[in-house]
Short mmCIF file of C-alpha atoms in Angstrom, two decimals:
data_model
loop_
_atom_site.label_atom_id
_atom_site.label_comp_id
_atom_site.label_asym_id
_atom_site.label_seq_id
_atom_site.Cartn_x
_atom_site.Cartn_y
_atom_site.Cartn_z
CA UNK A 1 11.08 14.87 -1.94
CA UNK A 2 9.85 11.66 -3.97
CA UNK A 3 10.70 10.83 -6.60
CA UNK A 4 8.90 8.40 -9.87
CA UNK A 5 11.16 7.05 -12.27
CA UNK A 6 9.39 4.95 -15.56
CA UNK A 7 12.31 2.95 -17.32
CA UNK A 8 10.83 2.77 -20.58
CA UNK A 9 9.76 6.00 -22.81
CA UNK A 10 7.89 3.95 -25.31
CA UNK A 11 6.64 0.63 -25.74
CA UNK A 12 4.97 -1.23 -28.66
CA UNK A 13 2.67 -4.38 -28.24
CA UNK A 14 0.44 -6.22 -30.48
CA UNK A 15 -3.13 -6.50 -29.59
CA UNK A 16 -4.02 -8.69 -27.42
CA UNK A 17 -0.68 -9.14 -26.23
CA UNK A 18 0.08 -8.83 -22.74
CA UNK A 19 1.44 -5.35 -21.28
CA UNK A 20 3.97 -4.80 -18.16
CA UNK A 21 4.43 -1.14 -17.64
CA UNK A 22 7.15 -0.17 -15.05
CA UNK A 23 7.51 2.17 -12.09
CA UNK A 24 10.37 2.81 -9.32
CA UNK A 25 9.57 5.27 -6.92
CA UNK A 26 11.77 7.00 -4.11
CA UNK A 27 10.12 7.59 -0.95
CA UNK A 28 10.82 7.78 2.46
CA UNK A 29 7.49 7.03 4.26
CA UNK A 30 4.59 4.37 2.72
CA UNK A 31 3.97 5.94 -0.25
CA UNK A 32 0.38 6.56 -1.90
CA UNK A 33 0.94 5.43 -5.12
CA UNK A 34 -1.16 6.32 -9.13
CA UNK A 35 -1.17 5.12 -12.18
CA UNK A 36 -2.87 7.29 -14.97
CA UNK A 37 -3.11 7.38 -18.08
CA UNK A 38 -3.42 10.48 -20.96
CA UNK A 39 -4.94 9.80 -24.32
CA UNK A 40 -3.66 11.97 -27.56
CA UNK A 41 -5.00 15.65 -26.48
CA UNK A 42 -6.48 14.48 -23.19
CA UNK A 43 -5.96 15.34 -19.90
CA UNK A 44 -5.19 12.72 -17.32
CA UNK A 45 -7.30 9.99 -15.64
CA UNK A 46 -7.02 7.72 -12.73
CA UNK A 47 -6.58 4.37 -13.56
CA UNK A 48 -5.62 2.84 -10.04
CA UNK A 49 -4.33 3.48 -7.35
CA UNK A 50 -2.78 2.13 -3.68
CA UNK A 51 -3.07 3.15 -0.06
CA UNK A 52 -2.68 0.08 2.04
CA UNK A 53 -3.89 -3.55 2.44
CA UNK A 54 -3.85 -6.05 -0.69
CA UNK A 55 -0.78 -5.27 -2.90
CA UNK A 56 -2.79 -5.94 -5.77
CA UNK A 57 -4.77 -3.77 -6.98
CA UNK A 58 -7.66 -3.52 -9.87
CA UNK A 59 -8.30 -0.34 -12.24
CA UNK A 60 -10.34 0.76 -14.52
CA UNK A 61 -10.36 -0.52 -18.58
CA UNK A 62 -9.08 -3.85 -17.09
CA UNK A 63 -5.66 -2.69 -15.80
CA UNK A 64 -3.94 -3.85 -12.65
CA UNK A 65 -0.63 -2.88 -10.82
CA UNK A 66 1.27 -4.48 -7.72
CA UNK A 67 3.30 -2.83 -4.87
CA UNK A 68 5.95 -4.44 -4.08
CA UNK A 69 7.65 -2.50 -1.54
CA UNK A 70 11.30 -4.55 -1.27
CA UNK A 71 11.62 -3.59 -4.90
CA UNK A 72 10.35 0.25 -4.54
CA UNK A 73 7.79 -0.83 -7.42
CA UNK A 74 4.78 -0.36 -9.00
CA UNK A 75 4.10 -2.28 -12.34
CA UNK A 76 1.11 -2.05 -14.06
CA UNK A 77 -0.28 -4.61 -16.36
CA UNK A 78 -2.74 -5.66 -18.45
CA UNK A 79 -3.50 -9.50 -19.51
CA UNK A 80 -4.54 -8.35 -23.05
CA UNK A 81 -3.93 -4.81 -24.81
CA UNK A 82 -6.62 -3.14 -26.89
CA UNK A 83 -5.99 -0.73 -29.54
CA UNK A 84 -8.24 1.74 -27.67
CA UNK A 85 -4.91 1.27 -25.07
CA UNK A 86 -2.75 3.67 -27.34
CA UNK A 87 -2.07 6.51 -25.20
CA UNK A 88 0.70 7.79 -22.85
CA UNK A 89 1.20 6.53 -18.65
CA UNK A 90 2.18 7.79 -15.76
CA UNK A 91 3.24 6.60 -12.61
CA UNK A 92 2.91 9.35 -9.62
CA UNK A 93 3.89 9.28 -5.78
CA UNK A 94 2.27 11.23 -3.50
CA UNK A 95 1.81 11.16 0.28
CA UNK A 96 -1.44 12.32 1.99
CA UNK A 97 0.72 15.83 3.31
CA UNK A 98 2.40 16.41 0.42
CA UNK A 99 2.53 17.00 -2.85
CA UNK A 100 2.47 14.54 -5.98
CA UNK A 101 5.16 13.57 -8.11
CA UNK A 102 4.80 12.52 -11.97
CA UNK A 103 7.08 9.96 -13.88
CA UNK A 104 8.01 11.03 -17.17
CA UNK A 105 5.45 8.53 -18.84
CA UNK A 106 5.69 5.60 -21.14
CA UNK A 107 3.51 5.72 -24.23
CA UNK A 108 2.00 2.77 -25.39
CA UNK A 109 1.77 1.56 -29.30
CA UNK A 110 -0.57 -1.10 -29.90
CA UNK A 111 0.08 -2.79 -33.42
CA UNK A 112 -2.90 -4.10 -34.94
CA UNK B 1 -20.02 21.10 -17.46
CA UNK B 2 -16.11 19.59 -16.28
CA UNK B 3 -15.12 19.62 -12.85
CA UNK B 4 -11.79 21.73 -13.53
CA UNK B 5 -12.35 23.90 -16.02
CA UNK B 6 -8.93 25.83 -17.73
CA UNK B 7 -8.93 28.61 -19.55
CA UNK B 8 -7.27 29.65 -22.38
CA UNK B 9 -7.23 26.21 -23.68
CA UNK B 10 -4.65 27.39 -26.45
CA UNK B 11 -2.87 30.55 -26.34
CA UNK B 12 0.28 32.31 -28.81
CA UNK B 13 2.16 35.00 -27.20
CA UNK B 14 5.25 36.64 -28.08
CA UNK B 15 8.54 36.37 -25.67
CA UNK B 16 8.60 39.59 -22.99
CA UNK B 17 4.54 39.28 -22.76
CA UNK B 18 2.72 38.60 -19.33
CA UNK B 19 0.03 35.86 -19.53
CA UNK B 20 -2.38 34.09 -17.42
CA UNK B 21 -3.64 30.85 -16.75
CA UNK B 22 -6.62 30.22 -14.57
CA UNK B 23 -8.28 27.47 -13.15
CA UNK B 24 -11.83 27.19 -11.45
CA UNK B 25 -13.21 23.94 -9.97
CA UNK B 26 -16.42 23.01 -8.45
CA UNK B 27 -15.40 19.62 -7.07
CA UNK B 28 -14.99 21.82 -3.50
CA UNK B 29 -11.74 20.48 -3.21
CA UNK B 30 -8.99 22.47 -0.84
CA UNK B 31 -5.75 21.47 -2.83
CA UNK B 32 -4.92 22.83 -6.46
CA UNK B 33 -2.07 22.15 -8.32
CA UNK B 34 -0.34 23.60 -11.30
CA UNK B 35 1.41 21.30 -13.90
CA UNK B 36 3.49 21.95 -16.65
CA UNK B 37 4.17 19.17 -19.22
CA UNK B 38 6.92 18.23 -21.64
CA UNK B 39 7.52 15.46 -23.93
CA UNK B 40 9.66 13.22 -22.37
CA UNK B 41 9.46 15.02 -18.97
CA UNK B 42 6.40 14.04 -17.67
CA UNK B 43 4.62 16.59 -15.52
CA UNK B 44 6.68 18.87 -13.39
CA UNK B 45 5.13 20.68 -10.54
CA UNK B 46 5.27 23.95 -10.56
CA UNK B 47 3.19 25.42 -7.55
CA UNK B 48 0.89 23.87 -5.07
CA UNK B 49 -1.69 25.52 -2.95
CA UNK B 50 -3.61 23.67 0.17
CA UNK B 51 -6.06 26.28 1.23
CA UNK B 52 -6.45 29.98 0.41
CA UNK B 53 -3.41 31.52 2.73
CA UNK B 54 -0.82 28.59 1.76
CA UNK B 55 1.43 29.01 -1.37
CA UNK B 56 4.11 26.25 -2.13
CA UNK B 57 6.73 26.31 -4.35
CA UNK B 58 6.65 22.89 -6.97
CA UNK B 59 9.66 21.80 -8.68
CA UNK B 60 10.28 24.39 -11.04
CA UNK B 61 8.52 27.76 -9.58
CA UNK B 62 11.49 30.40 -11.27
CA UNK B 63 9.38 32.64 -14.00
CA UNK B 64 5.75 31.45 -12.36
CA UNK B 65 3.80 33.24 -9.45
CA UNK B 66 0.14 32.13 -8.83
CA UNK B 67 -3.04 33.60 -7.08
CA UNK B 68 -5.42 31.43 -4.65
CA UNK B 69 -8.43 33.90 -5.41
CA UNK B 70 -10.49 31.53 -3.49
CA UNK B 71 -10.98 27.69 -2.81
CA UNK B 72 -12.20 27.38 -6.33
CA UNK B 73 -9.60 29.41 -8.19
CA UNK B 74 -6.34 29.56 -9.16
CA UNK B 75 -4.37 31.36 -11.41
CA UNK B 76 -1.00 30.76 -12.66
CA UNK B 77 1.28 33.76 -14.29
CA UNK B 78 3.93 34.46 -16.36
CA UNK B 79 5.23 37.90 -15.95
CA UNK B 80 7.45 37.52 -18.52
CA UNK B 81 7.21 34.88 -21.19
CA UNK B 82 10.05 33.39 -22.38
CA UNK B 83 10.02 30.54 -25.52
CA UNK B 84 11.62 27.84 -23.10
CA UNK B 85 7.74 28.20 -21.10
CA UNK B 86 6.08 26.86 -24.04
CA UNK B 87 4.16 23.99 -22.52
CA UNK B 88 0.77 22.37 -21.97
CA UNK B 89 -0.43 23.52 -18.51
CA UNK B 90 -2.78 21.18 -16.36
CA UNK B 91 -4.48 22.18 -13.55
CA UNK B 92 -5.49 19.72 -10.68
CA UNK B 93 -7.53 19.71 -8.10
CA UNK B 94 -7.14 16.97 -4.85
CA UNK B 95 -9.41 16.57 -1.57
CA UNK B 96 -7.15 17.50 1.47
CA UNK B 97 -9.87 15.47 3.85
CA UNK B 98 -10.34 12.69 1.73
CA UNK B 99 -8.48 9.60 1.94
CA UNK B 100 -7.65 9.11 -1.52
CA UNK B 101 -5.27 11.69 -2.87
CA UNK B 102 -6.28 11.56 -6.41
CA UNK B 103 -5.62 14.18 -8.91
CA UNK B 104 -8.52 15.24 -10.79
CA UNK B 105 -7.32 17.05 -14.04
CA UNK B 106 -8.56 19.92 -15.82
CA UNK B 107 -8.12 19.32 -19.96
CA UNK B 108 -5.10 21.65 -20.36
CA UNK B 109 -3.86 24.65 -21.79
CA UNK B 110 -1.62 24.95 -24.29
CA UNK B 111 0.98 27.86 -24.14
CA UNK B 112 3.08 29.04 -27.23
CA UNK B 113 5.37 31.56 -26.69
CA UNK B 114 7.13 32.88 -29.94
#
């Protein structure tokens, strides 16, 4: 089965600071690939996600992430962090057959 | 109204007692999905369901059965709580004809067992 794995449990950046969130995944065919995020007593939502075509790909709330499929990768990032950015992320795998698997998440603190 | 609606949203049982999660959607979506989450585990899968006659075991099924009722419903049990099953629950819900394969979430519930 796949398999997410997110390096870092917790993060802190100042505001306006730039943010690199990582993601290695474990997959044996082209993998669909999610980023989403969870806000304090939230469920989840979609921030972006990747099928095919352009590696690069554009979210919601100004996030973007990159495949980058010789490194089994999928980083997201944002240019500048906003407080309204605290919250916890999750990188998932999935394939259009199958079911999804969850990273354990990296929550974000922004510093003021 | 939301999409995937949960219900409890918070529930306290006591250790031995059988409880019930369910889950009703009207996104018309074949797939549902039963989550558990932990901090620092993420979201483990704990069953899967692609139409009304297919059952799938997730990652951790042992202690959990579920019931497709119908496309829109699906209920996930504990026949025999047990503290370590103290958890938030999510239910999801996911297109099987679409092309995008997103999870769409329901808001939770949260399961104490004493």
């Amino acid at each position: 089965a796949q398999s997410v794995t997110q390096p870092d449990i917790h993060i802190t950046v100042s505001e306006g600071a730039s943010l690199e969130l990582r993601c290695n995944y474990s997959y044996g065919a082209t993998p669909y690939l999610f980023w989403y995020v969870q806000s304090p007593g939230q469920g989840l939502q979609l921030l972006l996600k990747y099928f095919s075509g352009d590696t690069l790909v554009q979210g919601i709330k100004g996030f973007e992430a990159e495949f980058k499929r010789s490194q089994s990768s999928f980083n997201l990032r944002k240019p500048s962090v906003h407080w309204s950015d605290a919250a916890e992320y999750f990188c998932a795998v999935g394939a259009w057959n199958n079911d999804m698997r969850f990273g354990a998440g990296t929550r974000l603190t922004v510093k003021p | 109204d939301a999409d995937v609606t949960q219900t409890p949203r918070n529930r306290i049982t006591k250790t031995g007692k059988r409880i019930m999660l369910e889950c009703s959607q009207t996104k018309g979506h074949d797939r549902m999905y039963w989550y558990r989450q932990d901090p620092g585990l993420g979201l483990r899968l704990i069953y899967y369901s692609f139409d009304v006659k297919d059952i799938n075991k997730g990652e951790i099924s042992d202690g959990y059965s579920v019931s497709r009722q119908a496309q829109a419903k699906f209920s996930l049990s504990l026949e025999s709580a047990i503290p370590n099953q103290t958890a938030l629950y999510f239910c999801a819900t996911s297109d099987l004809w679409g092309n995008t394969g997103e999870l769409f979430f329901g808001e939770g519930s949260r399961l104490t067992v004493l």
